[in-house]
Amino acid sequence: MFELTEAQQMVQQAARSYAQKSLAPVAAALDREARFPRAQLRELAELGLMGVNVPEELGGAQAGAVSYVLAMMEIAQGCASTAVTMAVNNMVAETLVRFGTPEQKRRYVPEITSGRFAAASYALSEPHSGSDAASLRTSARRDGDDWVLNGSKQWITSGDQAGVIIVWARTGVAGSKGISCFLVEGGARGLHVGKHEDKMGLRASSTVPLTFEDLRLPAAALLGAPGQGFHIAMAALDGGRVGIAAQAVGIGEAALAAAVRYARDRQAFGQPIANYQAIRFMIADCATELDAARLLVLRAAGLKEAGQPFTREASMAKVFASEKANKACDVGVQIHGGYGYLDEFPAERHYRDARVTTIYEGTSEVQRFVIAREVLKD
Ligand code: CAA
């Protein structure tokens, strides 16, 4: 079941080797210093990991959606902050491939896949609209052939680092049908980057608010058709959610591996704590749940790769993997005892990093809403 092809194994192996040799040893320092992993992202681009599921002619690895999640699980084990930056870059590149004009693809996708753009961003959320994305207020009004953008975005991953930002704005009626989608270049006149958010976890990933003040865009900056924006946002998030589910599995597995190492070393009452059933049961449950999460992620990615609908499976993978990753990280801290609470050990970083996976790219509540709707539709 789920035999990996030789090509998938190669991508997995390349990502694993990079994650273990080059990311894991620096992840704690990147986190502590809240340092954007610019050099690491460039190296990931050289490995083809900034466009795993992007055609070769646009600089991608053209290795498919399954290879992408395999790579994401490995990179997240090494450094979860680097992984989320990679996840958003891949999501933006794939969205451009799917909805962009030939000129938009040529102009931006190779910049992302090559690493010449340090990052790319997806700007949907606003201070007043997170889960209720269709209520966004940023506006784009027509002025001759141009569009003029005004408003603000919140929680934008890599918003200050991005060469290109997909921005959703209202161009028509209230609700989801009045939303369109635009490509804004980093450094554009009228684009203001706010203060870095001081986050609980993923501290080496950059998160900023953005403001648009009479930002003028040419007609060619429209992505898709007017009014198609919400559909593009949701389609992008279907794929994005599988990526975040894979990230969560990676974080959970890193937390479990650290807990197992510690449990073998740590002595209590004359023997390693790994000998005690209390510890063994915790490890057994987490290992089982993370394996199940991995299978849900692979199934969703497999459907995506086969060109079949996967909205429901993406949300199932996201809600399950993120919640089980949080549990594994919690158990990881518990097994470390007092040491789990100190930054000398990686357990507390994993715990902080995992926390947001049940929130971003759609909360667990939004995922359950999507799953229930799909189940009831059948
Ligand atoms: N694919 C394509 N189209 C879709 C779709 C999908 N998966 N889901 C919905 N749509 C379409 C619907 O068909 C509908 O189209 P029609 O009107 O033509 O029928 C339209 O979109 C509106 O859909 P809904 O009625 O479902 O819209 P809603 O207002 O009820 O919202 C929601 C549903 C699922 C709650 C949605 O708003 C949502 O997903 N919210 C969460 C937003 C989110 O995940 N934000 C994450 C931000 S990005 C991020 O975190 C990235 C990062 O930095 C790490």
Tab-separated table of N, CA and C in Angstrom, residues 139-260:
chain	number	residue	atom	x	y	z
A	139	SER	N	-10.216	46.694	-1.242
A	139	SER	CA	-10.960	46.947	-2.486
A	139	SER	C	-10.010	47.208	-3.645
A	140	ALA	N	-10.470	46.867	-4.829
A	140	ALA	CA	-9.754	47.232	-6.048
A	140	ALA	C	-10.772	47.913	-6.954
A	141	ARG	N	-10.499	49.175	-7.284
A	141	ARG	CA	-11.455	49.858	-8.173
A	141	ARG	C	-10.778	50.129	-9.493
A	142	ARG	N	-11.581	50.087	-10.533
A	142	ARG	CA	-11.091	50.325	-11.892
A	142	ARG	C	-10.815	51.801	-12.088
A	143	ASP	N	-9.689	52.084	-12.764
A	143	ASP	CA	-9.388	53.467	-13.148
A	143	ASP	C	-8.792	53.374	-14.545
A	144	GLY	N	-9.610	53.577	-15.547
A	144	GLY	CA	-9.171	53.326	-16.920
A	144	GLY	C	-8.881	51.846	-17.065
A	145	ASP	N	-7.693	51.518	-17.561
A	145	ASP	CA	-7.312	50.097	-17.672
A	145	ASP	C	-6.732	49.569	-16.363
A	146	ASP	N	-6.356	50.476	-15.484
A	146	ASP	CA	-5.681	50.088	-14.241
A	146	ASP	C	-6.671	49.686	-13.154
A	147	TRP	N	-6.096	49.133	-12.106
A	147	TRP	CA	-6.834	48.866	-10.869
A	147	TRP	C	-6.138	49.637	-9.742
A	148	VAL	N	-6.924	50.135	-8.795
A	148	VAL	CA	-6.329	50.841	-7.655
A	148	VAL	C	-6.752	50.112	-6.377
A	149	LEU	N	-5.724	49.686	-5.653
A	149	LEU	CA	-5.931	48.795	-4.503
A	149	LEU	C	-5.824	49.577	-3.193
A	150	ASN	N	-6.794	49.389	-2.298
A	150	ASN	CA	-6.736	50.002	-0.968
A	150	ASN	C	-7.219	49.001	0.074
A	151	GLY	N	-6.557	49.004	1.227
A	151	GLY	CA	-7.005	48.119	2.304
A	151	GLY	C	-5.830	47.522	3.046
A	152	SER	N	-6.134	46.525	3.875
A	152	SER	CA	-5.038	45.921	4.625
A	152	SER	C	-5.230	44.422	4.813
A	153	LYS	N	-4.121	43.746	4.948
A	153	LYS	CA	-4.076	42.289	5.134
A	153	LYS	C	-3.352	41.977	6.437
A	154	GLN	N	-3.652	40.826	6.982
A	154	GLN	CA	-3.084	40.458	8.285
A	154	GLN	C	-2.535	39.036	8.213
A	155	TRP	N	-1.501	38.752	8.993
A	155	TRP	CA	-0.921	37.402	9.123
A	155	TRP	C	-0.299	36.923	7.818
A	156	ILE	N	0.371	37.795	7.108
A	156	ILE	CA	0.856	37.376	5.796
A	156	ILE	C	2.254	36.756	5.904
A	157	THR	N	2.293	35.461	5.683
A	157	THR	CA	3.558	34.713	5.728
A	157	THR	C	4.487	35.258	4.651
A	158	SER	N	5.690	35.634	5.034
A	158	SER	CA	6.746	36.147	4.134
A	158	SER	C	6.349	37.445	3.429
A	159	GLY	N	5.358	38.164	3.961
A	159	GLY	CA	4.865	39.370	3.274
A	159	GLY	C	5.924	40.428	3.029
A	160	ASP	N	6.953	40.455	3.854
A	160	ASP	CA	8.037	41.451	3.675
A	160	ASP	C	9.163	40.897	2.810
A	161	GLN	N	9.125	39.625	2.487
A	161	GLN	CA	10.234	38.982	1.759
A	161	GLN	C	9.845	38.643	0.327
A	162	ALA	N	8.554	38.754	0.044
A	162	ALA	CA	8.025	38.176	-1.193
A	162	ALA	C	8.341	39.002	-2.431
A	163	GLY	N	8.698	38.318	-3.503
A	163	GLY	CA	8.851	38.959	-4.800
A	163	GLY	C	7.492	39.179	-5.449
A	164	VAL	N	6.558	38.265	-5.146
A	164	VAL	CA	5.197	38.435	-5.651
A	164	VAL	C	4.207	38.007	-4.567
A	165	ILE	N	3.119	38.761	-4.496
A	165	ILE	CA	2.085	38.496	-3.486
A	165	ILE	C	0.742	38.369	-4.212
A	166	ILE	N	0.039	37.254	-3.955
A	166	ILE	CA	-1.325	37.156	-4.491
A	166	ILE	C	-2.236	37.845	-3.486
A	167	VAL	N	-2.939	38.869	-3.967
A	167	VAL	CA	-3.780	39.674	-3.079
A	167	VAL	C	-5.239	39.553	-3.519
A	168	TRP	N	-6.100	39.265	-2.558
A	168	TRP	CA	-7.535	39.174	-2.847
A	168	TRP	C	-8.190	40.502	-2.471
A	169	ALA	N	-9.051	40.989	-3.376
A	169	ALA	CA	-9.701	42.283	-3.136
A	169	ALA	C	-11.112	42.271	-3.705
A	170	ARG	N	-11.921	43.137	-3.119
A	170	ARG	CA	-13.309	43.211	-3.575
A	170	ARG	C	-13.389	44.117	-4.798
A	171	THR	N	-13.984	43.585	-5.859
A	171	THR	CA	-14.166	44.374	-7.081
A	171	THR	C	-15.650	44.477	-7.427
A	172	GLY	N	-16.494	43.814	-6.643
A	172	GLY	CA	-17.922	43.834	-6.975
A	172	GLY	C	-18.773	43.676	-5.741
A	173	VAL	N	-19.847	42.908	-5.891
A	173	VAL	CA	-20.855	42.763	-4.831
A	173	VAL	C	-20.279	42.190	-3.526
A	174	ALA	N	-21.041	42.316	-2.461
A	174	ALA	CA	-20.645	41.715	-1.176
A	174	ALA	C	-20.624	40.192	-1.326
A	175	GLY	N	-19.820	39.534	-0.467
A	175	GLY	CA	-19.780	38.062	-0.482
A	175	GLY	C	-18.746	37.522	-1.450
A	176	SER	N	-18.797	36.225	-1.632
A	176	SER	CA	-17.711	35.548	-2.358
A	176	SER	C	-17.675	35.877	-3.847
A	177	LYS	N	-18.803	36.276	-4.418
A	177	LYS	CA	-18.836	36.493	-5.874
A	177	LYS	C	-18.219	37.830	-6.307
A	178	GLY	N	-17.982	38.705	-5.341
A	178	GLY	CA	-17.456	40.033	-5.704
A	178	GLY	C	-15.960	40.164	-5.467
A	179	ILE	N	-15.267	39.036	-5.424
A	179	ILE	CA	-13.835	39.071	-5.077
A	179	ILE	C	-12.974	38.710	-6.289
A	180	SER	N	-11.907	39.470	-6.483
A	180	SER	CA	-10.958	39.166	-7.559
A	180	SER	C	-9.571	39.049	-6.955
A	181	CYS	N	-8.657	38.664	-7.811
A	181	CYS	CA	-7.344	38.277	-7.312
A	181	CYS	C	-6.262	38.996	-8.129
A	182	PHE	N	-5.257	39.557	-7.475
A	182	PHE	CA	-4.251	40.378	-8.152
A	182	PHE	C	-2.835	39.950	-7.774
A	183	LEU	N	-1.915	40.239	-8.683
A	183	LEU	CA	-0.507	39.959	-8.402
A	183	LEU	C	0.203	41.272	-8.110
A	184	VAL	N	0.714	41.390	-6.902
A	184	VAL	CA	1.408	42.604	-6.474
A	184	VAL	C	2.878	42.252	-6.288
A	185	GLU	N	3.745	43.083	-6.843
A	185	GLU	CA	5.180	42.788	-6.710
A	185	GLU	C	5.727	43.371	-5.410
A	186	GLY	N	6.663	42.669	-4.805
A	186	GLY	CA	7.316	43.166	-3.592
A	186	GLY	C	7.937	44.531	-3.907
A	187	GLY	N	7.825	45.480	-2.985
A	187	GLY	CA	8.413	46.811	-3.185
A	187	GLY	C	7.537	47.727	-4.022
A	188	ALA	N	6.334	47.284	-4.424
A	188	ALA	CA	5.460	48.134	-5.250
A	188	ALA	C	5.121	49.429	-4.507
A	189	ARG	N	4.968	50.503	-5.294
A	189	ARG	CA	4.597	51.791	-4.681
A	189	ARG	C	3.177	51.694	-4.126
A	190	GLY	N	3.035	52.103	-2.862
A	190	GLY	CA	1.708	51.994	-2.240
A	190	GLY	C	1.555	50.746	-1.384
A	191	LEU	N	2.599	49.894	-1.408
A	191	LEU	CA	2.583	48.695	-0.547
A	191	LEU	C	3.387	48.999	0.718
A	192	HIS	N	2.750	48.935	1.858
A	192	HIS	CA	3.452	49.197	3.121
A	192	HIS	C	3.464	47.933	3.967
A	193	VAL	N	4.653	47.606	4.457
A	193	VAL	CA	4.816	46.403	5.281
A	193	VAL	C	4.824	46.833	6.740
A	194	GLY	N	3.972	46.208	7.552
A	194	GLY	CA	3.897	46.561	8.973
A	194	GLY	C	4.927	45.816	9.808
A	195	LYS	N	4.760	45.936	11.096
A	195	LYS	CA	5.718	45.382	12.068
A	195	LYS	C	5.636	43.845	12.103
A	196	HIS	N	6.809	43.239	12.229
A	196	HIS	CA	6.868	41.770	12.344
A	196	HIS	C	6.074	41.288	13.534
A	197	GLU	N	5.275	40.260	13.336
A	197	GLU	CA	4.553	39.699	14.477
A	197	GLU	C	5.535	38.885	15.320
A	198	ASP	N	5.424	39.067	16.636
A	198	ASP	CA	6.284	38.349	17.570
A	198	ASP	C	5.528	37.080	17.971
A	199	LYS	N	5.781	36.004	17.252
A	199	LYS	CA	4.914	34.836	17.371
A	199	LYS	C	5.375	33.847	18.454
A	200	MET	N	4.420	33.000	18.859
A	200	MET	CA	4.703	31.938	19.823
A	200	MET	C	5.660	30.904	19.229
A	201	GLY	N	5.416	30.541	17.984
A	201	GLY	CA	6.261	29.536	17.313
A	201	GLY	C	6.539	29.952	15.892
A	202	LEU	N	7.154	29.055	15.139
A	202	LEU	CA	7.550	29.355	13.748
A	202	LEU	C	8.220	30.725	13.676
A	203	ARG	N	9.118	30.961	14.621
A	203	ARG	CA	9.649	32.311	14.782
A	203	ARG	C	10.628	32.718	13.676
A	204	ALA	N	11.135	31.740	12.945
A	204	ALA	CA	12.023	32.088	11.828
A	204	ALA	C	11.249	32.316	10.532
A	205	SER	N	9.951	32.059	10.579
A	205	SER	CA	9.118	32.433	9.424
A	205	SER	C	8.637	33.852	9.688
A	206	SER	N	8.575	34.644	8.620
A	206	SER	CA	8.204	36.036	8.816
A	206	SER	C	6.703	36.216	8.607
A	207	THR	N	6.058	36.902	9.544
A	207	THR	CA	4.614	37.155	9.452
A	207	THR	C	4.376	38.642	9.665
A	208	VAL	N	3.754	39.292	8.688
A	208	VAL	CA	3.582	40.756	8.778
A	208	VAL	C	2.178	41.149	8.305
A	209	PRO	N	1.721	42.315	8.757
A	209	PRO	CA	0.536	42.894	8.124
A	209	PRO	C	0.967	43.709	6.901
A	210	LEU	N	0.088	43.849	5.928
A	210	LEU	CA	0.375	44.652	4.741
A	210	LEU	C	-0.739	45.683	4.575
A	211	THR	N	-0.355	46.863	4.098
A	211	THR	CA	-1.370	47.879	3.786
A	211	THR	C	-1.180	48.318	2.344
A	212	PHE	N	-2.274	48.538	1.656
A	212	PHE	CA	-2.225	49.035	0.271
A	212	PHE	C	-2.853	50.420	0.265
A	213	GLU	N	-2.056	51.372	-0.229
A	213	GLU	CA	-2.562	52.739	-0.253
A	213	GLU	C	-2.509	53.236	-1.691
A	214	ASP	N	-3.666	53.298	-2.322
A	214	ASP	CA	-3.748	53.697	-3.743
A	214	ASP	C	-2.676	52.984	-4.566
A	215	LEU	N	-2.563	51.707	-4.351
A	215	LEU	CA	-1.561	50.920	-5.092
A	215	LEU	C	-2.129	50.648	-6.494
A	216	ARG	N	-1.419	51.171	-7.489
A	216	ARG	CA	-1.922	51.092	-8.870
A	216	ARG	C	-1.384	49.839	-9.548
A	217	LEU	N	-2.280	49.109	-10.169
A	217	LEU	CA	-1.882	47.868	-10.849
A	217	LEU	C	-2.360	47.911	-12.297
A	218	PRO	N	-1.569	47.390	-13.216
A	218	PRO	CA	-2.038	47.322	-14.602
A	218	PRO	C	-3.085	46.218	-14.757
A	219	ALA	N	-3.819	46.245	-15.867
A	219	ALA	CA	-4.839	45.217	-16.117
A	219	ALA	C	-4.221	43.828	-16.071
A	220	ALA	N	-2.951	43.716	-16.482
A	220	ALA	CA	-2.272	42.415	-16.554
A	220	ALA	C	-1.979	41.820	-15.180
A	221	ALA	N	-2.247	42.583	-14.111
A	221	ALA	CA	-1.984	42.056	-12.762
A	221	ALA	C	-3.154	41.246	-12.224
A	222	LEU	N	-4.279	41.263	-12.964
A	222	LEU	CA	-5.441	40.469	-12.520
A	222	LEU	C	-5.150	38.990	-12.750
A	223	LEU	N	-5.328	38.184	-11.700
A	223	LEU	CA	-5.124	36.727	-11.841
A	223	LEU	C	-6.502	36.085	-11.994
A	224	GLY	N	-6.710	35.376	-13.080
A	224	GLY	CA	-8.038	34.810	-13.353
A	224	GLY	C	-8.987	35.900	-13.825
A	225	ALA	N	-10.279	35.590	-13.786
A	225	ALA	CA	-11.280	36.556	-14.270
A	225	ALA	C	-11.802	37.388	-13.102
A	226	PRO	N	-12.355	38.579	-13.390
A	226	PRO	CA	-12.970	39.340	-12.301
A	226	PRO	C	-14.072	38.499	-11.659
A	227	GLY	N	-14.103	38.483	-10.328
A	227	GLY	CA	-15.130	37.705	-9.615
A	227	GLY	C	-14.747	36.248	-9.377
A	228	GLN	N	-13.596	35.836	-9.938
A	228	GLN	CA	-13.177	34.427	-9.766
A	228	GLN	C	-12.277	34.247	-8.534
A	229	GLY	N	-12.010	35.362	-7.867
A	229	GLY	CA	-11.012	35.344	-6.801
A	229	GLY	C	-11.262	34.332	-5.695
A	230	PHE	N	-12.517	34.238	-5.228
A	230	PHE	CA	-12.779	33.350	-4.099
A	230	PHE	C	-12.566	31.891	-4.497
A	231	HIS	N	-12.986	31.564	-5.688
A	231	HIS	CA	-12.764	30.201	-6.185
A	231	HIS	C	-11.256	29.903	-6.227
A	232	ILE	N	-10.468	30.862	-6.690
A	232	ILE	CA	-9.003	30.658	-6.751
A	232	ILE	C	-8.437	30.474	-5.332
A	233	ALA	N	-8.951	31.297	-4.411
A	233	ALA	CA	-8.460	31.195	-3.025
A	233	ALA	C	-8.736	29.816	-2.445
A	234	MET	N	-9.938	29.322	-2.658
A	234	MET	CA	-10.338	28.019	-2.080
A	234	MET	C	-9.591	26.872	-2.762
A	235	ALA	N	-9.441	26.970	-4.075
A	235	ALA	CA	-8.727	25.913	-4.799
A	235	ALA	C	-7.272	25.860	-4.334
A	236	ALA	N	-6.674	27.033	-4.149
A	236	ALA	CA	-5.288	27.080	-3.675
A	236	ALA	C	-5.188	26.473	-2.276
A	237	LEU	N	-6.194	26.790	-1.446
A	237	LEU	CA	-6.149	26.294	-0.062
A	237	LEU	C	-6.366	24.785	0.023
A	238	ASP	N	-7.103	24.210	-0.917
A	238	ASP	CA	-7.240	22.745	-0.911
A	238	ASP	C	-5.843	22.116	-0.944
A	239	GLY	N	-5.029	22.580	-1.871
A	239	GLY	CA	-3.656	22.057	-1.974
A	239	GLY	C	-2.817	22.489	-0.780
A	240	GLY	N	-2.977	23.760	-0.393
A	240	GLY	CA	-2.205	24.293	0.737
A	240	GLY	C	-2.435	23.489	1.999
A	241	ARG	N	-3.699	23.086	2.211
A	241	ARG	CA	-4.038	22.368	3.447
A	241	ARG	C	-3.364	20.994	3.500
A	242	VAL	N	-3.204	20.373	2.352
A	242	VAL	CA	-2.494	19.089	2.345
A	242	VAL	C	-1.019	19.339	2.730
A	243	GLY	N	-0.477	20.433	2.239
A	243	GLY	CA	0.909	20.794	2.585
A	243	GLY	C	1.068	21.061	4.078
A	244	ILE	N	0.109	21.786	4.662
A	244	ILE	CA	0.196	22.087	6.102
A	244	ILE	C	-0.011	20.804	6.917
A	245	ALA	N	-0.874	19.928	6.429
A	245	ALA	CA	-1.045	18.635	7.112
A	245	ALA	C	0.289	17.877	7.104
A	246	ALA	N	0.986	17.926	5.979
A	246	ALA	CA	2.301	17.262	5.890
A	246	ALA	C	3.300	17.937	6.833
A	247	GLN	N	3.241	19.251	6.900
A	247	GLN	CA	4.127	19.970	7.835
A	247	GLN	C	3.855	19.506	9.267
A	248	ALA	N	2.563	19.393	9.604
A	248	ALA	CA	2.198	18.971	10.963
A	248	ALA	C	2.739	17.568	11.257
A	249	VAL	N	2.604	16.651	10.290
A	249	VAL	CA	3.138	15.298	10.498
A	249	VAL	C	4.646	15.382	10.779
A	250	GLY	N	5.334	16.202	10.007
A	250	GLY	CA	6.784	16.343	10.189
A	250	GLY	C	7.134	16.863	11.582
A	251	ILE	N	6.402	17.873	12.035
A	251	ILE	CA	6.678	18.438	13.377
A	251	ILE	C	6.401	17.371	14.440
A	252	GLY	N	5.272	16.675	14.281
A	252	GLY	CA	4.912	15.625	15.253
A	252	GLY	C	5.966	14.527	15.295
A	253	GLU	N	6.455	14.154	14.128
A	253	GLU	CA	7.460	13.079	14.097
A	253	GLU	C	8.781	13.528	14.721
A	254	ALA	N	9.127	14.789	14.503
A	254	ALA	CA	10.348	15.302	15.141
A	254	ALA	C	10.186	15.288	16.662
A	255	ALA	N	8.990	15.674	17.127
A	255	ALA	CA	8.732	15.695	18.577
A	255	ALA	C	8.786	14.274	19.152
A	256	LEU	N	8.215	13.333	18.418
A	256	LEU	CA	8.201	11.948	18.899
A	256	LEU	C	9.624	11.374	18.917
A	257	ALA	N	10.382	11.666	17.863
A	257	ALA	CA	11.762	11.149	17.803
A	257	ALA	C	12.581	11.688	18.983
A	258	ALA	N	12.386	12.972	19.291
A	258	ALA	CA	13.125	13.571	20.417
A	258	ALA	C	12.705	12.917	21.731
A	259	ALA	N	11.412	12.639	21.861
A	259	ALA	CA	10.903	12.021	23.098
A	259	ALA	C	11.443	10.589	23.251
A	260	VAL	N	11.513	9.880	22.138
A	260	VAL	CA	12.026	8.499	22.187
A	260	VAL	C	13.510	8.514	22.594
